[in-house]
Tab-separated table of C-alpha atoms in Angstrom:
chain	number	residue	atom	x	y	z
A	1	UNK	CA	23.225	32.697	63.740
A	2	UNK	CA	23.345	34.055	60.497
A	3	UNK	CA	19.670	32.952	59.135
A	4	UNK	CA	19.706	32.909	54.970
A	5	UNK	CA	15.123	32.343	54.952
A	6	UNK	CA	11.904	32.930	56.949
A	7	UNK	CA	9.286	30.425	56.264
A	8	UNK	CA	6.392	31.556	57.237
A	9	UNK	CA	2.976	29.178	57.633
A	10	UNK	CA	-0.477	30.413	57.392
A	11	UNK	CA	-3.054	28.950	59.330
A	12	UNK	CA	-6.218	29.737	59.316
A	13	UNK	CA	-5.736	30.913	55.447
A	14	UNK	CA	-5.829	26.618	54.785
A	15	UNK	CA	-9.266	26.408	55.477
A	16	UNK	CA	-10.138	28.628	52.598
A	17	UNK	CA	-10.714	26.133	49.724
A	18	UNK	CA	-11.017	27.554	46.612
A	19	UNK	CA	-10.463	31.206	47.577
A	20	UNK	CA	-7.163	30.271	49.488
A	21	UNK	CA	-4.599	31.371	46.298
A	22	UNK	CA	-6.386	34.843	46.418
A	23	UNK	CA	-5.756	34.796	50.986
A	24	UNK	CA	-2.062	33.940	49.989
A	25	UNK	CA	-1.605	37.014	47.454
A	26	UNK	CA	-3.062	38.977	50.008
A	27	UNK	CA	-0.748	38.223	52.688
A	28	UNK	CA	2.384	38.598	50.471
A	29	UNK	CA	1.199	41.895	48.845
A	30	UNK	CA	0.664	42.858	52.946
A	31	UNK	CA	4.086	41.292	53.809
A	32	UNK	CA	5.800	43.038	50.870
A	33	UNK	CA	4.758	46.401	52.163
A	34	UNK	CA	5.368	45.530	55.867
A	35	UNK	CA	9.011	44.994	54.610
A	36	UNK	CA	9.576	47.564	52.056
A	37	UNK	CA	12.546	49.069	53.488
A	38	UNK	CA	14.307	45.848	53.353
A	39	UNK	CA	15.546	45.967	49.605
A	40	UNK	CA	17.456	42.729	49.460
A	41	UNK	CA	14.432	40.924	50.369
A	42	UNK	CA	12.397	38.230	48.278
A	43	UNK	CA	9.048	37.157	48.758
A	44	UNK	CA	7.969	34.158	47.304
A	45	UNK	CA	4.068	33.114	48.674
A	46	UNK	CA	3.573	29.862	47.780
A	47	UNK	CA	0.345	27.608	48.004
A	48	UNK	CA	1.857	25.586	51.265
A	49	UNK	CA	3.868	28.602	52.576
A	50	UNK	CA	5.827	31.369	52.215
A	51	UNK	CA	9.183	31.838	51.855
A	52	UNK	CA	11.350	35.483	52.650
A	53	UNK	CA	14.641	35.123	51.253
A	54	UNK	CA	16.980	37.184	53.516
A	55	UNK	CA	20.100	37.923	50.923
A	56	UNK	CA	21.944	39.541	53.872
A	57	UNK	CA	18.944	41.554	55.522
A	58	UNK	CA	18.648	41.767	59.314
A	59	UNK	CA	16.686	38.785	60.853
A	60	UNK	CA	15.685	40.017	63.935
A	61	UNK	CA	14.505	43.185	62.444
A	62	UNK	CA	12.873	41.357	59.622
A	63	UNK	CA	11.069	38.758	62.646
A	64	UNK	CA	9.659	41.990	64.249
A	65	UNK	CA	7.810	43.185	61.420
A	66	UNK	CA	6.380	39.691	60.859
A	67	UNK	CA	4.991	39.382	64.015
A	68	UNK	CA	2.388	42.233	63.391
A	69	UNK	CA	1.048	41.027	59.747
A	70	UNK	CA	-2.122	39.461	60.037
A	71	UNK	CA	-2.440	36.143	58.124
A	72	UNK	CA	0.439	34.771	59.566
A	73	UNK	CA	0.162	31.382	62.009
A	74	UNK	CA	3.857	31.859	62.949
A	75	UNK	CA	7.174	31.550	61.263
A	76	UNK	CA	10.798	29.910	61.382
A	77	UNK	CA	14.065	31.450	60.613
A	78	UNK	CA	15.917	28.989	58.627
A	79	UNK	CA	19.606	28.553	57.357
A	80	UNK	CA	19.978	26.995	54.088
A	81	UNK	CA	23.097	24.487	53.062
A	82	UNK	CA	23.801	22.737	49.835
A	83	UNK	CA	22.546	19.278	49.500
A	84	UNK	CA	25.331	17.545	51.570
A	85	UNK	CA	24.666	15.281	54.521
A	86	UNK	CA	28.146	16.830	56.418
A	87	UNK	CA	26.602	20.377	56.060
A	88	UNK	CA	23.382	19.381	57.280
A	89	UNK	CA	25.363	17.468	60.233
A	90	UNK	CA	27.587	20.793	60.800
A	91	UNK	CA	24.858	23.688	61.156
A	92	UNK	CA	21.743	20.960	62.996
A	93	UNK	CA	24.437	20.629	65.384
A	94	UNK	CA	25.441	24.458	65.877
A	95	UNK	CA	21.768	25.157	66.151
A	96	UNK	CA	21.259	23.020	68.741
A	97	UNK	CA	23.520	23.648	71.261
A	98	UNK	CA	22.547	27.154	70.681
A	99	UNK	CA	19.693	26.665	72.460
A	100	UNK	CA	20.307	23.957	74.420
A	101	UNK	CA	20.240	23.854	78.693
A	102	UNK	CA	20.551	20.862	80.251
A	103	UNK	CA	17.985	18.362	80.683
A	104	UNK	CA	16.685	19.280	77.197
A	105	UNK	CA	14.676	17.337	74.798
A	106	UNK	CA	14.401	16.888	70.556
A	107	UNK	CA	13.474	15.517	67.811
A	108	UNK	CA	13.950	15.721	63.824
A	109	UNK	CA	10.977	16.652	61.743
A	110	UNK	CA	11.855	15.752	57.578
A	111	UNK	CA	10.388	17.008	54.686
A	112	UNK	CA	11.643	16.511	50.916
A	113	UNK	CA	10.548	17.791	47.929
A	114	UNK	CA	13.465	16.919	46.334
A	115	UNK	CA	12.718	12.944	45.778
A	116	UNK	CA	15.655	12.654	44.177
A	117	UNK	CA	18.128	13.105	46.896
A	118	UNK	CA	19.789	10.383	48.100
A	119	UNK	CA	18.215	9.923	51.474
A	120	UNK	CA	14.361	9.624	52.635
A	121	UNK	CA	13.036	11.107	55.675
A	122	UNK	CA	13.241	8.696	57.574
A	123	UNK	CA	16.970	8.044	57.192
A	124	UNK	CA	17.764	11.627	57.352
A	125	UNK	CA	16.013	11.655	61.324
A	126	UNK	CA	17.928	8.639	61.606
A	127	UNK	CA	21.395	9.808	60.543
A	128	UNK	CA	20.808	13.583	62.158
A	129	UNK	CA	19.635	12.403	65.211
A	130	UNK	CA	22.462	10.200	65.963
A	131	UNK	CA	24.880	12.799	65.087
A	132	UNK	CA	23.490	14.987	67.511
A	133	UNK	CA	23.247	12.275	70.572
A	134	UNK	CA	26.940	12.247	69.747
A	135	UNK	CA	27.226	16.075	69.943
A	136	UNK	CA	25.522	17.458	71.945
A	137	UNK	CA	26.497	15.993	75.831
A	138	UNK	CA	22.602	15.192	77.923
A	139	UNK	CA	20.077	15.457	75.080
A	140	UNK	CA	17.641	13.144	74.884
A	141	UNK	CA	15.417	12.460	72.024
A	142	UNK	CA	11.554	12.462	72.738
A	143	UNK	CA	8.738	12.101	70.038
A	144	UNK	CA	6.018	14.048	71.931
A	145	UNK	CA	6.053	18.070	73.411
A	146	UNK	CA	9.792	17.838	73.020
A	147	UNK	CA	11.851	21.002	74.059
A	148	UNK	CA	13.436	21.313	70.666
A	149	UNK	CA	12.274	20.808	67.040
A	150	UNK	CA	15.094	20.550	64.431
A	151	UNK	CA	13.088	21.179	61.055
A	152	UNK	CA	14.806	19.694	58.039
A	153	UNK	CA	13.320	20.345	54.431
A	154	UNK	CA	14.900	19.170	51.700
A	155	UNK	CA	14.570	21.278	48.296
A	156	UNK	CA	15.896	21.289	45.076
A	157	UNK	CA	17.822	24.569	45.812
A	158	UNK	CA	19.040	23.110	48.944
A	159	UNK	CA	18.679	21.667	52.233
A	160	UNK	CA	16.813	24.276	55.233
A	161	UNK	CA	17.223	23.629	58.928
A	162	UNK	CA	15.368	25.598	61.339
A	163	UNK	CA	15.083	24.993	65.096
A	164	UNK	CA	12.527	27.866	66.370
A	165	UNK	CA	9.074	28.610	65.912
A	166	UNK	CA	7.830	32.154	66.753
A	167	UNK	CA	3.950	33.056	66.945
A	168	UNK	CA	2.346	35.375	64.284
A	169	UNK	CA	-0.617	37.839	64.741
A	170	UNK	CA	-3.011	34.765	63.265
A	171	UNK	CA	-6.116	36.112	61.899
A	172	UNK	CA	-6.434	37.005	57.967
A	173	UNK	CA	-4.870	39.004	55.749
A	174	UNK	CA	-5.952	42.553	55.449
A	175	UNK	CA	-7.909	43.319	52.514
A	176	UNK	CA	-8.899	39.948	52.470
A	177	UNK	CA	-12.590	41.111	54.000
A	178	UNK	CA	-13.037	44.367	51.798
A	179	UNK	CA	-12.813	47.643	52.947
A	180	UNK	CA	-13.953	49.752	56.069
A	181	UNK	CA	-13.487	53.468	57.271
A	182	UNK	CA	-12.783	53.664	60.954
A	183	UNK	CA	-13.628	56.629	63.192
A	184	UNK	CA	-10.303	57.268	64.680
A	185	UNK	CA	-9.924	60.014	67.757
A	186	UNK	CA	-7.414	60.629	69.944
A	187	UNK	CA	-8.571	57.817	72.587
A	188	UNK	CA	-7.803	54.285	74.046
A	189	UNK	CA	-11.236	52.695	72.412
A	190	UNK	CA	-11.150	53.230	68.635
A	191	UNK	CA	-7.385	52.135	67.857
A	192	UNK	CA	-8.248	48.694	69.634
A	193	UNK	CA	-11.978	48.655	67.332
A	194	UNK	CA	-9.650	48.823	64.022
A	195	UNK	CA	-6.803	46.232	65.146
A	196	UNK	CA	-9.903	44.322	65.742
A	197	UNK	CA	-11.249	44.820	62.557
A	198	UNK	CA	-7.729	44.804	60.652
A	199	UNK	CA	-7.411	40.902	62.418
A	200	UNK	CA	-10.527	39.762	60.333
A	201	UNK	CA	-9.376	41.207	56.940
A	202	UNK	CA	-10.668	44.908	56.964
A	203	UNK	CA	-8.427	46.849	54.879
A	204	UNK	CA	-8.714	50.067	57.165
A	205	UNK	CA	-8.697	53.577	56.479
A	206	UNK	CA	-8.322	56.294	59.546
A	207	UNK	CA	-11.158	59.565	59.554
A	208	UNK	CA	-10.489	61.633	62.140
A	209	UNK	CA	-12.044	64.723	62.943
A	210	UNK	CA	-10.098	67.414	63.806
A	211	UNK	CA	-11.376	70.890	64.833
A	212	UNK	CA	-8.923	73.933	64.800
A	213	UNK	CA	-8.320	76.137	66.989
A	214	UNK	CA	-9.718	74.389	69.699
A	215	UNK	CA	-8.026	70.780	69.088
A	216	UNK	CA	-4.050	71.380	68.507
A	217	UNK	CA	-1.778	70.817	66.098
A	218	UNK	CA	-0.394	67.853	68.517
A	219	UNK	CA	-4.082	66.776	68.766
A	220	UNK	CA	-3.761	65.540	64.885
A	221	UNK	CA	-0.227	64.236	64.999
A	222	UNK	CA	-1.370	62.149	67.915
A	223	UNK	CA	-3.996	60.756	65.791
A	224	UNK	CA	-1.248	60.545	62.777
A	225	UNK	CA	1.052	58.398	65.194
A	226	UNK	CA	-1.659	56.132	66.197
A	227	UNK	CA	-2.475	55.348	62.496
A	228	UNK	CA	1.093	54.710	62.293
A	229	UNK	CA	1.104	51.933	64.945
A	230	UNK	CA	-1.799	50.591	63.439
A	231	UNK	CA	-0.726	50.581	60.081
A	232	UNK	CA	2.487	47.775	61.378
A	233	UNK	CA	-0.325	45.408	60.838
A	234	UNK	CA	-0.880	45.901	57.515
A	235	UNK	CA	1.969	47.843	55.805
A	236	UNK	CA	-0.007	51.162	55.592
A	237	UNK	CA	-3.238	52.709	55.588
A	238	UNK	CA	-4.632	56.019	54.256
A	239	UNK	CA	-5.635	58.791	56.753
A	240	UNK	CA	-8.253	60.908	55.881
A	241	UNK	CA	-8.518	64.207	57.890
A	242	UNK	CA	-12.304	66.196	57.707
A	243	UNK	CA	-12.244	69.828	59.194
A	244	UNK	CA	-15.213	70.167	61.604
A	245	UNK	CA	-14.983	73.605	63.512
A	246	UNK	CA	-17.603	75.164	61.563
A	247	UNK	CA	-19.931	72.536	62.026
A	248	UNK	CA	-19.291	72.104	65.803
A	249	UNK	CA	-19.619	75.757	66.056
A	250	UNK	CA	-23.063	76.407	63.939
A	251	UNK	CA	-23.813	73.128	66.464
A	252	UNK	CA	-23.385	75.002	69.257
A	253	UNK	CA	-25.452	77.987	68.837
A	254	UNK	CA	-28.648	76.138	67.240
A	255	UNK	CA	-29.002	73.295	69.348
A	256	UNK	CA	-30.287	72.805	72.821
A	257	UNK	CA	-27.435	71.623	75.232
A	258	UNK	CA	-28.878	68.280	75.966
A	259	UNK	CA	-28.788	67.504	72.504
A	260	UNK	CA	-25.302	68.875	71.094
A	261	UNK	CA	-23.547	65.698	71.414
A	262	UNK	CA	-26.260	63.742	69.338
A	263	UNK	CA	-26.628	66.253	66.710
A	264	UNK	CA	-22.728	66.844	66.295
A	265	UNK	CA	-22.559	62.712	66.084
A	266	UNK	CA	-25.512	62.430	63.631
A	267	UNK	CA	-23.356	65.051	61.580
A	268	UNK	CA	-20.252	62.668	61.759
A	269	UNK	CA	-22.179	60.019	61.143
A	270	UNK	CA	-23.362	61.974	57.941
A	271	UNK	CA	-19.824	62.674	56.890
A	272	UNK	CA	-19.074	59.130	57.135
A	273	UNK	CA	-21.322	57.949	55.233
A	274	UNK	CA	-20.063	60.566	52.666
A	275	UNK	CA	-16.739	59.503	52.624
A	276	UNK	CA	-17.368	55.897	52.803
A	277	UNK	CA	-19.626	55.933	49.951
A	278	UNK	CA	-16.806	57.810	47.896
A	279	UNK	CA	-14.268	55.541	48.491
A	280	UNK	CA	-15.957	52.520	47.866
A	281	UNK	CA	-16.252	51.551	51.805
A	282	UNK	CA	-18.768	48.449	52.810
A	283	UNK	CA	-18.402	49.822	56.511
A	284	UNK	CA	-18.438	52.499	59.460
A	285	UNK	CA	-15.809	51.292	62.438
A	286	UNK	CA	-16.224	52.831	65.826
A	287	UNK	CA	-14.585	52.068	69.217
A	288	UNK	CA	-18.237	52.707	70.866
A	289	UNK	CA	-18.873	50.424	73.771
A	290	UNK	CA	-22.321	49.989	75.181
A	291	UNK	CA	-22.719	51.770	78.257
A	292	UNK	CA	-19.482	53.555	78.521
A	293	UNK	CA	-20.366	57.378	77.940
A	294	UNK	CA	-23.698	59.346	77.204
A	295	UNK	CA	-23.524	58.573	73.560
A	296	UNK	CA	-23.100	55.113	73.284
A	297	UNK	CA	-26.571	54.078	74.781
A	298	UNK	CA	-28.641	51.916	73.117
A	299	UNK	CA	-30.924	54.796	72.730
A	300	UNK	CA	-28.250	57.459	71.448
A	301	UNK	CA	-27.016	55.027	68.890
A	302	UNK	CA	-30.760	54.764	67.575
A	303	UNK	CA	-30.678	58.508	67.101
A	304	UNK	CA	-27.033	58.250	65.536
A	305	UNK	CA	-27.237	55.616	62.810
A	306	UNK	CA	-30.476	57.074	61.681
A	307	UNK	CA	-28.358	58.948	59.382
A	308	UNK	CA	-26.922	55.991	57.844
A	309	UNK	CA	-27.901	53.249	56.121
A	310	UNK	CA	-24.550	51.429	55.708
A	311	UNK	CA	-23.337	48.891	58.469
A	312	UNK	CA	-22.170	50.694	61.830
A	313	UNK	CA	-19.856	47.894	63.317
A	314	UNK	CA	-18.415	48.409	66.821
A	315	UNK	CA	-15.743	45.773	67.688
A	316	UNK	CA	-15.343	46.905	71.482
A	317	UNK	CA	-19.355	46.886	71.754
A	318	UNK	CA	-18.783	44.362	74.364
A	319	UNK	CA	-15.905	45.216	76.346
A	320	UNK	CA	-15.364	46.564	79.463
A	321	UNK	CA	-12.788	49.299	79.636
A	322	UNK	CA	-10.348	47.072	81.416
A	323	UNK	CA	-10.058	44.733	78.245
A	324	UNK	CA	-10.109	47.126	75.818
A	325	UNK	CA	-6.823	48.671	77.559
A	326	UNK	CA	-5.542	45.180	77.974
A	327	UNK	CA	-5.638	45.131	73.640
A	328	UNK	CA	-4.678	48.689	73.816
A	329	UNK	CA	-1.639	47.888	75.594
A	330	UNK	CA	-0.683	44.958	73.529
A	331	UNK	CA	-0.723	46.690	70.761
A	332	UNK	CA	1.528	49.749	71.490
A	333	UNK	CA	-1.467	52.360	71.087
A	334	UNK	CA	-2.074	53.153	75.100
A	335	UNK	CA	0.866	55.337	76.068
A	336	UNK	CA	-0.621	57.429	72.620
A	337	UNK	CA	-4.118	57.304	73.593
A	338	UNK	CA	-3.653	58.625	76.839
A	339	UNK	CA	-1.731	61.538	75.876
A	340	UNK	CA	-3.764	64.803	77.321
A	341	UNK	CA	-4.421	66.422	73.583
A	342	UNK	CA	-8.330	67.227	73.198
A	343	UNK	CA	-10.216	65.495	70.348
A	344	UNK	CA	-13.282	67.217	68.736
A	345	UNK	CA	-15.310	65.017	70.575
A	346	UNK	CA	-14.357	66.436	74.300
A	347	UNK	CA	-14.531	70.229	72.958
A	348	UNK	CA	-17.853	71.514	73.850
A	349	UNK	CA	-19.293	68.696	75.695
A	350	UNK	CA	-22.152	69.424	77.825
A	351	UNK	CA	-22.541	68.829	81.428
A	352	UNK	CA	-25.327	66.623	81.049
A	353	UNK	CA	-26.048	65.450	77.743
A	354	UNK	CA	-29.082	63.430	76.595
A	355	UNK	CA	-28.271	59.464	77.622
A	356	UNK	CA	-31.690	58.384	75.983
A	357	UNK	CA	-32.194	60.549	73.275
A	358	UNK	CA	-35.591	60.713	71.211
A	359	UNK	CA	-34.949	60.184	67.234
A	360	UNK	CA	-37.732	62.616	66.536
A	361	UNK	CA	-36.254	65.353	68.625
A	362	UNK	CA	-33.033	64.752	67.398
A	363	UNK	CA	-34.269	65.026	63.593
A	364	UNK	CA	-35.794	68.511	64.738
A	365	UNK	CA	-33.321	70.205	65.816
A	366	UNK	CA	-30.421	68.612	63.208
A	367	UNK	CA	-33.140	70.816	61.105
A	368	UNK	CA	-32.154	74.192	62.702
A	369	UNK	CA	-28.629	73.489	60.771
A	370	UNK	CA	-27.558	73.929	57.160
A	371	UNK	CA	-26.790	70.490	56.688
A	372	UNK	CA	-25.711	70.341	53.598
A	373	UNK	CA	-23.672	73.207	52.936
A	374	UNK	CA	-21.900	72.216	56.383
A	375	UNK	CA	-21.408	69.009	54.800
A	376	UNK	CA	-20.549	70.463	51.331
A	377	UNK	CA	-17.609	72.465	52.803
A	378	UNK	CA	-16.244	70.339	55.305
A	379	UNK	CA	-15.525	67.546	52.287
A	380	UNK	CA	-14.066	70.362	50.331
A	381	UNK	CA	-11.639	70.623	53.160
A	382	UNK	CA	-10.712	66.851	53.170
A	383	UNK	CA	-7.313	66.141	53.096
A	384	UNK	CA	-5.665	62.508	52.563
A	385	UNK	CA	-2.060	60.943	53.272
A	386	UNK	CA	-0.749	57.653	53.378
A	387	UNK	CA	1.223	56.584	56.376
A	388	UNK	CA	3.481	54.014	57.366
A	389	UNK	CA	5.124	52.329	59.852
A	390	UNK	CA	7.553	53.753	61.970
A	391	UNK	CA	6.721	56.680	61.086
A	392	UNK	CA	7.436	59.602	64.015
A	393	UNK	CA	4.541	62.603	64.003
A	394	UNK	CA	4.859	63.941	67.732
A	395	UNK	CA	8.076	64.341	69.600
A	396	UNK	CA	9.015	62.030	72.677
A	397	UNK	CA	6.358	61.729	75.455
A	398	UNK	CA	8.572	63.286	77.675
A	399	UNK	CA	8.949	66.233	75.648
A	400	UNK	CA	5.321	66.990	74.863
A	401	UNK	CA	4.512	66.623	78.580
A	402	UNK	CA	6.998	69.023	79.398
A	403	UNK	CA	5.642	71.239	76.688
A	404	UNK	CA	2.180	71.245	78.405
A	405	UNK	CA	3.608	71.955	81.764
């Protein structure tokens, strides 16, 4: 059908009382860039809901943008006719036996808003529901769980049927909860720790660290096209790229083996903090889960935050790595994730490093290291782009397997 609106409701954004207009210009701001490449489209985000006028644009495309902006309960495409009974008759009608298979149920929901229109609500379920018991051969009208809801509104630009309902990512708005700087690799854990975050209102920005020559080219556009498939969910984020080679590598021949991977954490950790503090972050997002490799111990993430004193927050903390790919699948990042491209955090990892390190030995040998002229020159070397959605950074799967066979 040719749909002429969205309206979009917002759930969990009505229980935010007097904060709730600031949740709704949130959302459309977010909604606004989710849709950017759809000129002919306006956004109006009112207190009750919000309405996307189509003016020709592709519904369906439209719909599957929607689906990924957080803030949104779910939302209806509509068809709008002029305030005539006949027209509303003609398209209910057409909508219904769109959908209908026999044995199916309905009923009418009315609102108005334009009071002075002729009919109330109740007359216009009335009227509309007898003309489609006369239309529609089998349907049966039932007031409770019914198969099909025919949503009538009645506004002073027009009447707006809609018959279907389609689920939205829920959660809030991004930006809504201030902003946080997630430490993104190449694997399954921390994409699924910032969707996490992004669903309460973090407005997220991707570090990754990327050491060259030993992590490829590929390595980084992997990590670019996971940002991208994060960034459906909120219209774009900034990714923020911090050379580390020289570090890993002055890591390396200073520090015992047991203890690389806590000192070259400590160190990202340290960077972090950097680059949170400079862009006016209120938190450090990891995809660390409690148990799952050496350094995320209870003991190694002592020795880790000790660096820090901003908030660490781990969304996946939790998880066992069979739900965490469960999310990652939903959410289009595991196919990515798994691609065999080394991150800075596989290159030089020990064969046994320290599970329960101590924070005083870890202190002494981060010592050994020119900390901050490490630190100095690998934010000299930061680098900072703004992706989108749908953007493409590696070539097909297929092609980069074949590359590395």
């Amino acid at each position: 059908m040719q749909y002429t609106e969205i309206m979009v409701r917002y759930g969990e954004l009505s229980t935010k009382g007097k904060n709730r207009r600031n949740f709704i210009d949130s959302l459309g701001r977010n909604v606004r860039k989710a849709l950017h490449d759809f000129p002919e489209l306006k956004v109006h985000a009112n207190r009750d809901r919000m309405h996307i006028m189509l003016n020709g644009e592709d519904a369906d495309k439209v719909m599957g943008r929607l689906k990924l902006v957080f803030g949104i309960q779910n939302f209806s495409p509509s068809i709008r006719v002029d305030a005539d009974m006949d027209a509303v008759y003609e398209t209910a009608i057409a909508m219904v036996k769109a959908q209908f298979k026999p044995g199916m149920t309905f009923k009418i929901y009315t609102r108005r808003s334009d009071h002075q229109f002729e009919y109330d609500t109740n007359q216009i379920n009335d009227m509309l529901g007898g003309q489609i018991l006369d239309h529609v051969d089998g349907i049966q009208v039932k007031m409770k769980n019914p198969d099909i809801v025919l949503r009538v509104e009645v506004r002073l630009n027009g009447i707006f049927l809609s018959s279907e309902t389609i689920q939205g990512a829920g959660g809030l708005p991004v930006g809504t909860a201030g902003k946080g700087m997630l430490m993104l690799s190449g694997g399954i854990d921390s994409p699924v720790a910032g969707y996490l975050g992004m669903k309460r209102g973090v407005d997220m920005e991707m570090v990754h660290f990327f050491s060259p020559p030993y992590t490829s080219e590929q390595a980084l556009a992997k990590a670019k096209q996971l940002a991208s498939t994060l960034a459906s969910y909120s219209g774009s984020v900034k990714f923020i790229q911090i050379p580390f080679t020289e570090i890993q590598e002055e890591i390396k021949e200073k520090v015992p083996e047991g203890y690389l991977m806590t000192v070259q954490r400590r160190l990202m950790m340290r960077l972090m903090d950097a680059i949170t503090r400079q862009r006016h972050g209120k938190a450090i997002f990891n995809g660390e889960s409690l148990g799952q490799v050496a350094s995320q111990t209870m003991d190694s993430m002592i020795a880790i935050n000790d660096v820090t004193t901003l908030p660490v927050l781990r969304p996946v903390i939790s998880m066992d790595k069979t739900e965490i790919i469960k999310i990652a699948e939903d959410i289009d990042t595991y196919d990515l994730s798994i691609m065999p491209f080394e991150d800075c955090c596989t290159i030089f990892a020990p064969p046994a490093p320290k599970t329960h390190p101590k924070l005083d030995r870890s202190r002494s040998y981060e010592e050994r290291i020119d900390v901050e002229g490490l630190m100095a020159r690998a934010l000299a070397g930061v680098k900072m782009t703004e992706i989108k959605p749908d953007e493409n950074y590696l070539n097909t799967q297929e092609d980069v397997f074949a590359e590395l066979l």
